[in-house]
């Protein structure tokens, strides 16, 4: 029979393997979420181009059509959550260039030529979490070690990151060098680094009045109520505002929110196809909550019971499921 010491050793080894596998699963989940956000970003770009082409007068070039479209839809700009031109996990060296210790960080290169990093993908979605910010102007890149690269600046702090493979390092270096070249060729623009502290950045795009949210919602008729997948009096909070009593009616893929079942005042319609991620379940102020992150909108639904919250979350997920695939 194995001694107690041998059993303890085997148990510790098994727990270590379980922890390693759990970490790998979490990284895969993070990568899937990031790819979904990137996928939606591409969708928005394609839809903009498609609208420009369809609205272009005969004989106009694509560039002229795009300029005309941008001019007519500027008032309808909304903030689109995106992951930028390059993203993924890198090992960031701590203790200066050439140091042996490093920590894994979720790194995102945004199209504005700024590199951000967090402890994890989850941290990048939380407003309360701080993050690293590297404004890339005047940085130069060099390879270091087997899969690493260092970023040097004449007057600012230097950084060193390490990828998992040679091809991954090349992907990052090409993306960063292109971002630096774009910043050098464009007109100088100040970057407020404090404005980027917290959750992941957004891009402003013109997407038209009926995308993201519209007001007012349609009149709450018997026909609309009959076609609803789920409807009830709930609590809502839009954009961090205080909770308020509301009446919600889900007619996939649209969510209509009213002040009450008898009032159409201050009503809003949300397009759930434009949610880059499924609803997030939580609790707040004594309520069970389902949070939706849409184009420029952070909408929270609050419920008295966990069962009711789960029913709504399931219905919301079903209504917008096509946007996650």
PDB file of C-alpha atoms in Angstrom:
ATOM      1  CA  UNK A   1       0.000   0.000   0.000  1.00  0.00           C
ATOM      2  CA  UNK A   2       1.093   3.519  -0.711  1.00  0.00           C
ATOM      3  CA  UNK A   3       2.077   5.574   2.297  1.00  0.00           C
ATOM      4  CA  UNK A   4       0.231   8.738   3.296  1.00  0.00           C
ATOM      5  CA  UNK A   5       3.178  10.803   2.060  1.00  0.00           C
ATOM      6  CA  UNK A   6       2.975   9.188  -1.398  1.00  0.00           C
ATOM      7  CA  UNK A   7      -0.769   9.793  -1.555  1.00  0.00           C
ATOM      8  CA  UNK A   8      -0.331  13.438  -0.621  1.00  0.00           C
ATOM      9  CA  UNK A   9       2.347  13.813  -3.331  1.00  0.00           C
ATOM     10  CA  UNK A  10       0.107  12.213  -5.968  1.00  0.00           C
ATOM     11  CA  UNK A  11      -2.846  14.362  -4.917  1.00  0.00           C
ATOM     12  CA  UNK A  12      -0.747  17.525  -5.149  1.00  0.00           C
ATOM     13  CA  UNK A  13       0.435  16.522  -8.633  1.00  0.00           C
ATOM     14  CA  UNK A  14      -3.133  15.803  -9.741  1.00  0.00           C
ATOM     15  CA  UNK A  15      -4.346  19.171  -8.426  1.00  0.00           C
ATOM     16  CA  UNK A  16      -1.507  20.878 -10.281  1.00  0.00           C
ATOM     17  CA  UNK A  17      -2.541  19.215 -13.544  1.00  0.00           C
ATOM     18  CA  UNK A  18      -6.173  20.210 -12.946  1.00  0.00           C
ATOM     19  CA  UNK A  19      -5.165  23.826 -12.336  1.00  0.00           C
ATOM     20  CA  UNK A  20      -3.081  23.869 -15.525  1.00  0.00           C
ATOM     21  CA  UNK A  21      -5.977  22.453 -17.565  1.00  0.00           C
ATOM     22  CA  UNK A  22      -8.402  24.966 -16.034  1.00  0.00           C
ATOM     23  CA  UNK A  23      -6.058  27.793 -17.016  1.00  0.00           C
ATOM     24  CA  UNK A  24      -5.872  26.476 -20.593  1.00  0.00           C
ATOM     25  CA  UNK A  25      -9.675  26.318 -20.780  1.00  0.00           C
ATOM     26  CA  UNK A  26      -9.948  29.883 -19.479  1.00  0.00           C
ATOM     27  CA  UNK A  27      -7.458  31.085 -22.100  1.00  0.00           C
ATOM     28  CA  UNK A  28      -9.449  29.372 -24.854  1.00  0.00           C
ATOM     29  CA  UNK A  29     -12.655  31.002 -23.607  1.00  0.00           C
ATOM     30  CA  UNK A  30     -10.894  34.382 -23.594  1.00  0.00           C
ATOM     31  CA  UNK A  31      -9.691  33.864 -27.146  1.00  0.00           C
ATOM     32  CA  UNK A  32     -13.203  32.946 -28.334  1.00  0.00           C
ATOM     33  CA  UNK A  33     -14.674  36.085 -26.729  1.00  0.00           C
ATOM     34  CA  UNK A  34     -12.007  38.235 -28.344  1.00  0.00           C
ATOM     35  CA  UNK A  35     -12.614  36.667 -31.750  1.00  0.00           C
ATOM     36  CA  UNK A  36     -16.347  37.330 -31.398  1.00  0.00           C
ATOM     37  CA  UNK A  37     -15.722  41.010 -30.721  1.00  0.00           C
ATOM     38  CA  UNK A  38     -13.300  41.196 -33.648  1.00  0.00           C
ATOM     39  CA  UNK A  39     -15.871  39.447 -35.862  1.00  0.00           C
ATOM     40  CA  UNK A  40     -18.494  42.068 -34.984  1.00  0.00           C
ATOM     41  CA  UNK A  41     -16.018  44.847 -35.647  1.00  0.00           C
ATOM     42  CA  UNK A  42     -15.481  43.500 -39.165  1.00  0.00           C
ATOM     43  CA  UNK A  43     -19.238  43.203 -39.631  1.00  0.00           C
ATOM     44  CA  UNK A  44     -19.696  46.896 -38.814  1.00  0.00           C
ATOM     45  CA  UNK A  45     -16.973  47.906 -41.272  1.00  0.00           C
ATOM     46  CA  UNK A  46     -18.525  45.801 -44.034  1.00  0.00           C
ATOM     47  CA  UNK A  47     -22.000  47.170 -43.353  1.00  0.00           C
ATOM     48  CA  UNK A  48     -20.631  50.735 -43.577  1.00  0.00           C
ATOM     49  CA  UNK A  49     -18.989  49.982 -46.911  1.00  0.00           C
ATOM     50  CA  UNK A  50     -22.132  48.277 -48.182  1.00  0.00           C
ATOM     51  CA  UNK A  51     -24.276  51.323 -47.267  1.00  0.00           C
ATOM     52  CA  UNK A  52     -21.770  53.624 -48.963  1.00  0.00           C
ATOM     53  CA  UNK A  53     -21.874  51.606 -52.174  1.00  0.00           C
ATOM     54  CA  UNK A  54     -25.662  51.311 -52.215  1.00  0.00           C
ATOM     55  CA  UNK A  55     -26.121  55.043 -51.583  1.00  0.00           C
ATOM     56  CA  UNK A  56     -23.513  56.137 -54.133  1.00  0.00           C
ATOM     57  CA  UNK A  57     -24.843  58.112 -57.137  1.00  0.00           C
ATOM     58  CA  UNK A  58     -24.055  56.612 -60.563  1.00  0.00           C
ATOM     59  CA  UNK A  59     -20.501  57.440 -61.696  1.00  0.00           C
ATOM     60  CA  UNK A  60     -19.175  58.301 -58.229  1.00  0.00           C
ATOM     61  CA  UNK A  61     -16.054  56.560 -56.983  1.00  0.00           C
ATOM     62  CA  UNK A  62     -16.062  54.431 -53.819  1.00  0.00           C
ATOM     63  CA  UNK A  63     -14.062  57.116 -52.024  1.00  0.00           C
ATOM     64  CA  UNK A  64     -16.557  59.847 -52.922  1.00  0.00           C
ATOM     65  CA  UNK A  65     -19.448  57.636 -51.852  1.00  0.00           C
ATOM     66  CA  UNK A  66     -17.804  56.884 -48.531  1.00  0.00           C
ATOM     67  CA  UNK A  67     -17.200  60.610 -47.925  1.00  0.00           C
ATOM     68  CA  UNK A  68     -20.836  61.406 -48.741  1.00  0.00           C
ATOM     69  CA  UNK A  69     -22.080  58.651 -46.460  1.00  0.00           C
ATOM     70  CA  UNK A  70     -19.864  59.811 -43.596  1.00  0.00           C
ATOM     71  CA  UNK A  71     -21.101  63.387 -43.971  1.00  0.00           C
ATOM     72  CA  UNK A  72     -24.777  62.427 -43.866  1.00  0.00           C
ATOM     73  CA  UNK A  73     -24.504  60.018 -40.917  1.00  0.00           C
ATOM     74  CA  UNK A  74     -22.073  61.881 -38.658  1.00  0.00           C
ATOM     75  CA  UNK A  75     -24.896  62.818 -36.285  1.00  0.00           C
ATOM     76  CA  UNK A  76     -25.700  59.142 -35.757  1.00  0.00           C
ATOM     77  CA  UNK A  77     -22.245  58.116 -34.492  1.00  0.00           C
ATOM     78  CA  UNK A  78     -22.164  55.530 -31.709  1.00  0.00           C
ATOM     79  CA  UNK A  79     -19.388  53.851 -29.751  1.00  0.00           C
ATOM     80  CA  UNK A  80     -18.515  50.349 -30.977  1.00  0.00           C
ATOM     81  CA  UNK A  81     -16.654  48.000 -28.589  1.00  0.00           C
ATOM     82  CA  UNK A  82     -13.742  46.477 -30.504  1.00  0.00           C
ATOM     83  CA  UNK A  83     -10.514  44.619 -29.857  1.00  0.00           C
ATOM     84  CA  UNK A  84      -8.444  46.528 -32.376  1.00  0.00           C
ATOM     85  CA  UNK A  85      -5.993  45.346 -35.011  1.00  0.00           C
ATOM     86  CA  UNK A  86      -4.089  42.812 -32.874  1.00  0.00           C
ATOM     87  CA  UNK A  87      -4.856  41.071 -29.584  1.00  0.00           C
ATOM     88  CA  UNK A  88      -3.855  38.079 -27.502  1.00  0.00           C
ATOM     89  CA  UNK A  89      -1.828  36.905 -24.529  1.00  0.00           C
ATOM     90  CA  UNK A  90       1.850  37.879 -24.235  1.00  0.00           C
ATOM     91  CA  UNK A  91       4.357  37.483 -21.416  1.00  0.00           C
ATOM     92  CA  UNK A  92       5.453  40.934 -20.215  1.00  0.00           C
ATOM     93  CA  UNK A  93       8.912  41.090 -18.665  1.00  0.00           C
ATOM     94  CA  UNK A  94       8.978  42.669 -15.208  1.00  0.00           C
ATOM     95  CA  UNK A  95      12.017  44.356 -13.727  1.00  0.00           C
ATOM     96  CA  UNK A  96      13.266  45.973 -16.942  1.00  0.00           C
ATOM     97  CA  UNK A  97      14.713  44.877 -20.280  1.00  0.00           C
ATOM     98  CA  UNK A  98      16.513  41.537 -20.060  1.00  0.00           C
ATOM     99  CA  UNK A  99      14.982  40.548 -16.722  1.00  0.00           C
ATOM    100  CA  UNK A 100      14.128  36.861 -16.308  1.00  0.00           C
ATOM    101  CA  UNK A 101      10.762  37.229 -14.543  1.00  0.00           C
ATOM    102  CA  UNK A 102       7.610  37.815 -16.579  1.00  0.00           C
ATOM    103  CA  UNK A 103       3.832  37.890 -16.168  1.00  0.00           C
ATOM    104  CA  UNK A 104       1.137  36.873 -18.626  1.00  0.00           C
ATOM    105  CA  UNK A 105      -0.929  39.819 -19.841  1.00  0.00           C
ATOM    106  CA  UNK A 106      -3.888  40.232 -22.198  1.00  0.00           C
ATOM    107  CA  UNK A 107      -2.579  42.720 -24.779  1.00  0.00           C
ATOM    108  CA  UNK A 108      -4.608  44.753 -27.287  1.00  0.00           C
ATOM    109  CA  UNK A 109      -3.245  47.004 -30.029  1.00  0.00           C
ATOM    110  CA  UNK A 110      -5.931  49.534 -30.897  1.00  0.00           C
ATOM    111  CA  UNK A 111      -6.232  51.287 -34.248  1.00  0.00           C
ATOM    112  CA  UNK A 112      -5.387  54.620 -32.578  1.00  0.00           C
ATOM    113  CA  UNK A 113      -1.771  53.438 -32.226  1.00  0.00           C
ATOM    114  CA  UNK A 114      -1.959  52.710 -28.505  1.00  0.00           C
ATOM    115  CA  UNK A 115      -1.080  49.381 -26.892  1.00  0.00           C
ATOM    116  CA  UNK A 116      -3.039  48.308 -23.797  1.00  0.00           C
ATOM    117  CA  UNK A 117      -2.545  45.382 -21.438  1.00  0.00           C
ATOM    118  CA  UNK A 118      -4.483  43.797 -18.563  1.00  0.00           C
ATOM    119  CA  UNK A 119      -4.092  40.746 -16.319  1.00  0.00           C
ATOM    120  CA  UNK A 120      -6.838  38.913 -18.259  1.00  0.00           C
ATOM    121  CA  UNK A 121      -9.615  39.339 -20.830  1.00  0.00           C
ATOM    122  CA  UNK A 122     -12.136  39.551 -17.994  1.00  0.00           C
ATOM    123  CA  UNK A 123     -10.183  42.434 -16.440  1.00  0.00           C
ATOM    124  CA  UNK A 124     -10.339  44.304 -19.765  1.00  0.00           C
ATOM    125  CA  UNK A 125     -14.151  44.419 -19.538  1.00  0.00           C
ATOM    126  CA  UNK A 126     -14.324  45.894 -16.014  1.00  0.00           C
ATOM    127  CA  UNK A 127     -14.508  49.665 -15.615  1.00  0.00           C
ATOM    128  CA  UNK A 128     -12.967  49.449 -12.142  1.00  0.00           C
ATOM    129  CA  UNK A 129      -9.782  47.710 -13.313  1.00  0.00           C
ATOM    130  CA  UNK A 130      -6.705  49.729 -14.242  1.00  0.00           C
ATOM    131  CA  UNK A 131      -4.585  48.792 -17.246  1.00  0.00           C
ATOM    132  CA  UNK A 132      -1.241  49.483 -18.838  1.00  0.00           C
ATOM    133  CA  UNK A 133      -1.121  52.024 -21.658  1.00  0.00           C
ATOM    134  CA  UNK A 134       1.723  52.456 -24.172  1.00  0.00           C
ATOM    135  CA  UNK A 135       1.437  55.334 -26.653  1.00  0.00           C
ATOM    136  CA  UNK A 136       3.557  54.018 -29.547  1.00  0.00           C
ATOM    137  CA  UNK A 137       4.813  57.273 -31.111  1.00  0.00           C
ATOM    138  CA  UNK A 138       8.617  57.185 -31.636  1.00  0.00           C
ATOM    139  CA  UNK A 139       9.034  53.639 -30.292  1.00  0.00           C
ATOM    140  CA  UNK A 140      11.353  51.235 -32.124  1.00  0.00           C
ATOM    141  CA  UNK A 141      11.237  47.429 -32.095  1.00  0.00           C
ATOM    142  CA  UNK A 142      13.913  44.740 -31.925  1.00  0.00           C
ATOM    143  CA  UNK A 143      13.773  40.994 -31.419  1.00  0.00           C
ATOM    144  CA  UNK A 144      15.134  39.526 -28.208  1.00  0.00           C
ATOM    145  CA  UNK A 145      15.447  35.967 -26.965  1.00  0.00           C
ATOM    146  CA  UNK A 146      13.716  33.046 -28.669  1.00  0.00           C
ATOM    147  CA  UNK A 147      10.241  34.560 -29.183  1.00  0.00           C
ATOM    148  CA  UNK A 148      10.560  38.021 -27.602  1.00  0.00           C
ATOM    149  CA  UNK A 149      10.595  41.618 -28.789  1.00  0.00           C
ATOM    150  CA  UNK A 150      11.541  44.825 -27.033  1.00  0.00           C
ATOM    151  CA  UNK A 151      10.139  48.314 -27.521  1.00  0.00           C
ATOM    152  CA  UNK A 152      12.576  51.193 -26.986  1.00  0.00           C
ATOM    153  CA  UNK A 153      12.017  54.972 -26.827  1.00  0.00           C
ATOM    154  CA  UNK A 154      14.503  57.890 -26.679  1.00  0.00           C
ATOM    155  CA  UNK A 155      12.981  59.347 -23.515  1.00  0.00           C
ATOM    156  CA  UNK A 156      10.262  56.994 -22.277  1.00  0.00           C
ATOM    157  CA  UNK A 157      10.198  53.633 -20.517  1.00  0.00           C
ATOM    158  CA  UNK A 158      11.203  50.527 -22.503  1.00  0.00           C
ATOM    159  CA  UNK A 159       9.075  47.361 -22.626  1.00  0.00           C
ATOM    160  CA  UNK A 160       9.750  43.713 -23.387  1.00  0.00           C
ATOM    161  CA  UNK A 161       7.154  41.110 -24.392  1.00  0.00           C
ATOM    162  CA  UNK A 162       7.487  37.421 -25.245  1.00  0.00           C
ATOM    163  CA  UNK A 163       5.170  35.406 -27.515  1.00  0.00           C
ATOM    164  CA  UNK A 164       4.676  31.637 -27.648  1.00  0.00           C
ATOM    165  CA  UNK A 165       6.000  31.119 -31.198  1.00  0.00           C
ATOM    166  CA  UNK A 166       8.122  32.844 -33.836  1.00  0.00           C
ATOM    167  CA  UNK A 167       5.070  33.428 -36.052  1.00  0.00           C
ATOM    168  CA  UNK A 168       3.148  35.006 -33.161  1.00  0.00           C
ATOM    169  CA  UNK A 169       6.056  37.347 -32.441  1.00  0.00           C
ATOM    170  CA  UNK A 170       6.172  38.285 -36.124  1.00  0.00           C
ATOM    171  CA  UNK A 171       2.423  38.971 -36.111  1.00  0.00           C
ATOM    172  CA  UNK A 172       2.785  41.374 -33.192  1.00  0.00           C
ATOM    173  CA  UNK A 173       5.879  43.131 -34.513  1.00  0.00           C
ATOM    174  CA  UNK A 174       4.335  43.717 -37.950  1.00  0.00           C
ATOM    175  CA  UNK A 175       1.126  45.076 -36.405  1.00  0.00           C
ATOM    176  CA  UNK A 176       2.987  47.392 -34.008  1.00  0.00           C
ATOM    177  CA  UNK A 177       5.395  48.651 -36.677  1.00  0.00           C
ATOM    178  CA  UNK A 178       2.470  49.395 -38.998  1.00  0.00           C
ATOM    179  CA  UNK A 179       0.717  51.278 -36.186  1.00  0.00           C
ATOM    180  CA  UNK A 180       3.867  53.349 -35.572  1.00  0.00           C
ATOM    181  CA  UNK A 181       4.196  54.148 -39.288  1.00  0.00           C
ATOM    182  CA  UNK A 182       0.538  55.217 -39.478  1.00  0.00           C
ATOM    183  CA  UNK A 183       1.027  57.576 -36.548  1.00  0.00           C
ATOM    184  CA  UNK A 184       4.156  59.072 -38.118  1.00  0.00           C
ATOM    185  CA  UNK A 185       2.439  59.651 -41.473  1.00  0.00           C
ATOM    186  CA  UNK A 186      -0.729  61.161 -39.969  1.00  0.00           C
ATOM    187  CA  UNK A 187      -1.121  64.620 -38.489  1.00  0.00           C
ATOM    188  CA  UNK A 188      -0.102  64.846 -34.812  1.00  0.00           C
ATOM    189  CA  UNK A 189      -2.953  64.253 -32.388  1.00  0.00           C
ATOM    190  CA  UNK A 190      -2.847  64.313 -28.615  1.00  0.00           C
ATOM    191  CA  UNK A 191      -3.801  61.119 -26.801  1.00  0.00           C
ATOM    192  CA  UNK A 192      -5.371  61.482 -23.369  1.00  0.00           C
ATOM    193  CA  UNK A 193      -3.953  58.404 -21.666  1.00  0.00           C
ATOM    194  CA  UNK A 194      -6.123  58.936 -18.592  1.00  0.00           C
ATOM    195  CA  UNK A 195      -9.191  58.605 -20.786  1.00  0.00           C
ATOM    196  CA  UNK A 196      -8.174  55.026 -21.554  1.00  0.00           C
ATOM    197  CA  UNK A 197      -7.875  53.858 -17.965  1.00  0.00           C
ATOM    198  CA  UNK A 198     -10.435  51.184 -17.134  1.00  0.00           C
ATOM    199  CA  UNK A 199     -12.371  49.014 -19.545  1.00  0.00           C
ATOM    200  CA  UNK A 200     -11.539  48.374 -23.171  1.00  0.00           C
ATOM    201  CA  UNK A 201     -11.716  51.276 -25.608  1.00  0.00           C
ATOM    202  CA  UNK A 202     -14.413  51.971 -28.153  1.00  0.00           C
ATOM    203  CA  UNK A 203     -14.442  53.186 -31.735  1.00  0.00           C
ATOM    204  CA  UNK A 204     -16.908  55.770 -33.001  1.00  0.00           C
ATOM    205  CA  UNK A 205     -18.668  54.750 -36.209  1.00  0.00           C
ATOM    206  CA  UNK A 206     -21.685  56.057 -38.071  1.00  0.00           C
ATOM    207  CA  UNK A 207     -24.266  53.307 -38.120  1.00  0.00           C
ATOM    208  CA  UNK A 208     -27.578  55.054 -38.684  1.00  0.00           C
ATOM    209  CA  UNK A 209     -30.424  56.052 -36.395  1.00  0.00           C
ATOM    210  CA  UNK A 210     -32.034  52.628 -36.124  1.00  0.00           C
ATOM    211  CA  UNK A 211     -28.935  50.745 -34.952  1.00  0.00           C
ATOM    212  CA  UNK A 212     -28.081  50.283 -31.238  1.00  0.00           C
ATOM    213  CA  UNK A 213     -31.140  51.987 -29.732  1.00  0.00           C
ATOM    214  CA  UNK A 214     -34.068  54.074 -30.960  1.00  0.00           C
ATOM    215  CA  UNK A 215     -36.675  56.222 -29.266  1.00  0.00           C
ATOM    216  CA  UNK A 216     -39.545  56.041 -28.830  1.00  0.00           C
ATOM    217  CA  UNK A 217     -40.393  52.347 -28.870  1.00  0.00           C
ATOM    218  CA  UNK A 218     -43.497  51.296 -30.841  1.00  0.00           C
ATOM    219  CA  UNK A 219     -46.851  51.664 -29.160  1.00  0.00           C
ATOM    220  CA  UNK A 220     -47.536  48.826 -26.747  1.00  0.00           C
ATOM    221  CA  UNK A 221     -50.502  47.312 -28.555  1.00  0.00           C
ATOM    222  CA  UNK A 222     -52.254  43.976 -27.836  1.00  0.00           C
ATOM    223  CA  UNK A 223     -50.716  42.633 -31.038  1.00  0.00           C
ATOM    224  CA  UNK A 224     -47.208  43.555 -29.863  1.00  0.00           C
ATOM    225  CA  UNK A 225     -47.796  41.954 -26.474  1.00  0.00           C
ATOM    226  CA  UNK A 226     -49.096  38.803 -28.111  1.00  0.00           C
ATOM    227  CA  UNK A 227     -45.990  38.492 -30.291  1.00  0.00           C
ATOM    228  CA  UNK A 228     -43.604  38.947 -27.329  1.00  0.00           C
ATOM    229  CA  UNK A 229     -41.353  36.077 -26.304  1.00  0.00           C
ATOM    230  CA  UNK A 230     -41.375  37.395 -22.735  1.00  0.00           C
ATOM    231  CA  UNK A 231     -42.799  40.510 -21.086  1.00  0.00           C
ATOM    232  CA  UNK A 232     -43.142  41.850 -17.538  1.00  0.00           C
ATOM    233  CA  UNK A 233     -42.640  44.741 -15.150  1.00  0.00           C
ATOM    234  CA  UNK A 234     -38.932  44.836 -14.252  1.00  0.00           C
ATOM    235  CA  UNK A 235     -36.204  47.239 -13.093  1.00  0.00           C
ATOM    236  CA  UNK A 236     -33.802  48.832 -15.586  1.00  0.00           C
ATOM    237  CA  UNK A 237     -30.628  50.926 -15.500  1.00  0.00           C
ATOM    238  CA  UNK A 238     -29.262  52.460 -18.710  1.00  0.00           C
ATOM    239  CA  UNK A 239     -25.654  53.672 -18.853  1.00  0.00           C
ATOM    240  CA  UNK A 240     -25.073  53.509 -15.101  1.00  0.00           C
ATOM    241  CA  UNK A 241     -28.133  55.607 -14.228  1.00  0.00           C
ATOM    242  CA  UNK A 242     -30.147  54.823 -11.067  1.00  0.00           C
ATOM    243  CA  UNK A 243     -32.546  51.872 -11.170  1.00  0.00           C
ATOM    244  CA  UNK A 244     -36.104  52.616 -12.215  1.00  0.00           C
ATOM    245  CA  UNK A 245     -39.328  50.673 -12.613  1.00  0.00           C
ATOM    246  CA  UNK A 246     -40.030  49.760 -16.239  1.00  0.00           C
ATOM    247  CA  UNK A 247     -42.117  47.481 -18.400  1.00  0.00           C
ATOM    248  CA  UNK A 248     -40.115  45.360 -20.852  1.00  0.00           C
ATOM    249  CA  UNK A 249     -41.348  43.490 -23.894  1.00  0.00           C
ATOM    250  CA  UNK A 250     -39.016  41.232 -25.880  1.00  0.00           C
ATOM    251  CA  UNK A 251     -40.005  40.765 -29.538  1.00  0.00           C
ATOM    252  CA  UNK A 252     -36.889  39.099 -31.007  1.00  0.00           C
ATOM    253  CA  UNK A 253     -34.495  40.533 -31.889  1.00  0.00           C
ATOM    254  CA  UNK A 254     -35.797  43.794 -30.381  1.00  0.00           C
ATOM    255  CA  UNK A 255     -36.197  44.653 -26.700  1.00  0.00           C
ATOM    256  CA  UNK A 256     -38.776  47.396 -26.012  1.00  0.00           C
ATOM    257  CA  UNK A 257     -38.592  49.171 -22.636  1.00  0.00           C
ATOM    258  CA  UNK A 258     -41.407  51.444 -21.402  1.00  0.00           C
ATOM    259  CA  UNK A 259     -41.990  53.559 -18.311  1.00  0.00           C
ATOM    260  CA  UNK A 260     -45.050  51.422 -17.633  1.00  0.00           C
ATOM    261  CA  UNK A 261     -47.484  49.138 -19.415  1.00  0.00           C
ATOM    262  CA  UNK A 262     -49.782  52.107 -20.033  1.00  0.00           C
ATOM    263  CA  UNK A 263     -47.227  54.787 -20.979  1.00  0.00           C
ATOM    264  CA  UNK A 264     -45.123  55.170 -24.108  1.00  0.00           C
ATOM    265  CA  UNK A 265     -43.230  58.176 -22.713  1.00  0.00           C
ATOM    266  CA  UNK A 266     -39.411  57.895 -22.665  1.00  0.00           C
ATOM    267  CA  UNK A 267     -39.613  54.430 -24.224  1.00  0.00           C
ATOM    268  CA  UNK A 268     -36.578  52.864 -25.915  1.00  0.00           C
ATOM    269  CA  UNK A 269     -36.003  49.983 -28.338  1.00  0.00           C
ATOM    270  CA  UNK A 270     -32.716  48.032 -28.235  1.00  0.00           C
ATOM    271  CA  UNK A 271     -31.454  45.864 -31.100  1.00  0.00           C
ATOM    272  CA  UNK A 272     -30.082  42.685 -29.529  1.00  0.00           C
ATOM    273  CA  UNK A 273     -28.350  41.637 -32.742  1.00  0.00           C
ATOM    274  CA  UNK A 274     -25.768  44.283 -31.865  1.00  0.00           C
ATOM    275  CA  UNK A 275     -24.684  42.675 -28.579  1.00  0.00           C
ATOM    276  CA  UNK A 276     -21.083  41.452 -29.037  1.00  0.00           C
ATOM    277  CA  UNK A 277     -21.390  39.086 -26.048  1.00  0.00           C
ATOM    278  CA  UNK A 278     -24.195  37.197 -24.256  1.00  0.00           C
ATOM    279  CA  UNK A 279     -25.948  38.760 -21.218  1.00  0.00           C
ATOM    280  CA  UNK A 280     -23.896  38.745 -18.018  1.00  0.00           C
ATOM    281  CA  UNK A 281     -25.647  37.459 -14.893  1.00  0.00           C
ATOM    282  CA  UNK A 282     -24.945  39.079 -11.514  1.00  0.00           C
ATOM    283  CA  UNK A 283     -26.493  40.860  -8.548  1.00  0.00           C
ATOM    284  CA  UNK A 284     -26.667  44.486  -7.496  1.00  0.00           C
ATOM    285  CA  UNK A 285     -28.654  46.591  -5.010  1.00  0.00           C
ATOM    286  CA  UNK A 286     -30.607  43.564  -3.819  1.00  0.00           C
ATOM    287  CA  UNK A 287     -31.577  42.587  -7.378  1.00  0.00           C
ATOM    288  CA  UNK A 288     -30.597  39.714  -9.617  1.00  0.00           C
ATOM    289  CA  UNK A 289     -29.271  41.314 -12.802  1.00  0.00           C
ATOM    290  CA  UNK A 290     -28.736  40.592 -16.497  1.00  0.00           C
ATOM    291  CA  UNK A 291     -26.333  43.040 -18.157  1.00  0.00           C
ATOM    292  CA  UNK A 292     -26.317  43.745 -21.903  1.00  0.00           C
ATOM    293  CA  UNK A 293     -23.378  45.495 -23.598  1.00  0.00           C
ATOM    294  CA  UNK A 294     -24.555  46.939 -26.920  1.00  0.00           C
ATOM    295  CA  UNK A 295     -23.363  49.670 -29.267  1.00  0.00           C
ATOM    296  CA  UNK A 296     -22.642  52.545 -26.908  1.00  0.00           C
ATOM    297  CA  UNK A 297     -25.202  51.188 -24.432  1.00  0.00           C
ATOM    298  CA  UNK A 298     -24.780  49.421 -21.106  1.00  0.00           C
ATOM    299  CA  UNK A 299     -28.267  48.203 -20.176  1.00  0.00           C
ATOM    300  CA  UNK A 300     -28.972  46.324 -16.948  1.00  0.00           C
ATOM    301  CA  UNK A 301     -32.205  44.500 -16.169  1.00  0.00           C
ATOM    302  CA  UNK A 302     -33.015  43.861 -12.500  1.00  0.00           C
ATOM    303  CA  UNK A 303     -35.273  41.167 -11.030  1.00  0.00           C
ATOM    304  CA  UNK A 304     -36.576  40.263  -7.589  1.00  0.00           C
ATOM    305  CA  UNK A 305     -35.963  36.526  -8.034  1.00  0.00           C
ATOM    306  CA  UNK A 306     -33.110  34.517  -9.511  1.00  0.00           C
ATOM    307  CA  UNK A 307     -35.568  32.353 -11.443  1.00  0.00           C
ATOM    308  CA  UNK A 308     -37.054  35.380 -13.204  1.00  0.00           C
ATOM    309  CA  UNK A 309     -33.564  36.676 -13.998  1.00  0.00           C
ATOM    310  CA  UNK A 310     -32.566  33.346 -15.545  1.00  0.00           C
ATOM    311  CA  UNK A 311     -35.767  33.236 -17.622  1.00  0.00           C
ATOM    312  CA  UNK A 312     -35.070  36.669 -19.074  1.00  0.00           C
ATOM    313  CA  UNK A 313     -31.378  35.936 -19.645  1.00  0.00           C
ATOM    314  CA  UNK A 314     -32.301  32.758 -21.532  1.00  0.00           C
ATOM    315  CA  UNK A 315     -34.830  34.640 -23.666  1.00  0.00           C
ATOM    316  CA  UNK A 316     -32.356  37.451 -24.391  1.00  0.00           C
ATOM    317  CA  UNK A 317     -29.689  34.952 -25.373  1.00  0.00           C
ATOM    318  CA  UNK A 318     -32.091  33.095 -27.657  1.00  0.00           C
ATOM    319  CA  UNK A 319     -33.238  36.358 -29.264  1.00  0.00           C
ATOM    320  CA  UNK A 320     -29.694  37.381 -30.189  1.00  0.00           C
ATOM    321  CA  UNK A 321     -28.059  33.996 -30.596  1.00  0.00           C
ATOM    322  CA  UNK A 322     -27.256  34.522 -34.267  1.00  0.00           C
ATOM    323  CA  UNK A 323     -24.930  37.398 -33.339  1.00  0.00           C
ATOM    324  CA  UNK A 324     -22.717  35.115 -31.242  1.00  0.00           C
ATOM    325  CA  UNK A 325     -22.122  32.478 -33.924  1.00  0.00           C
TER     326      UNK A 325
END
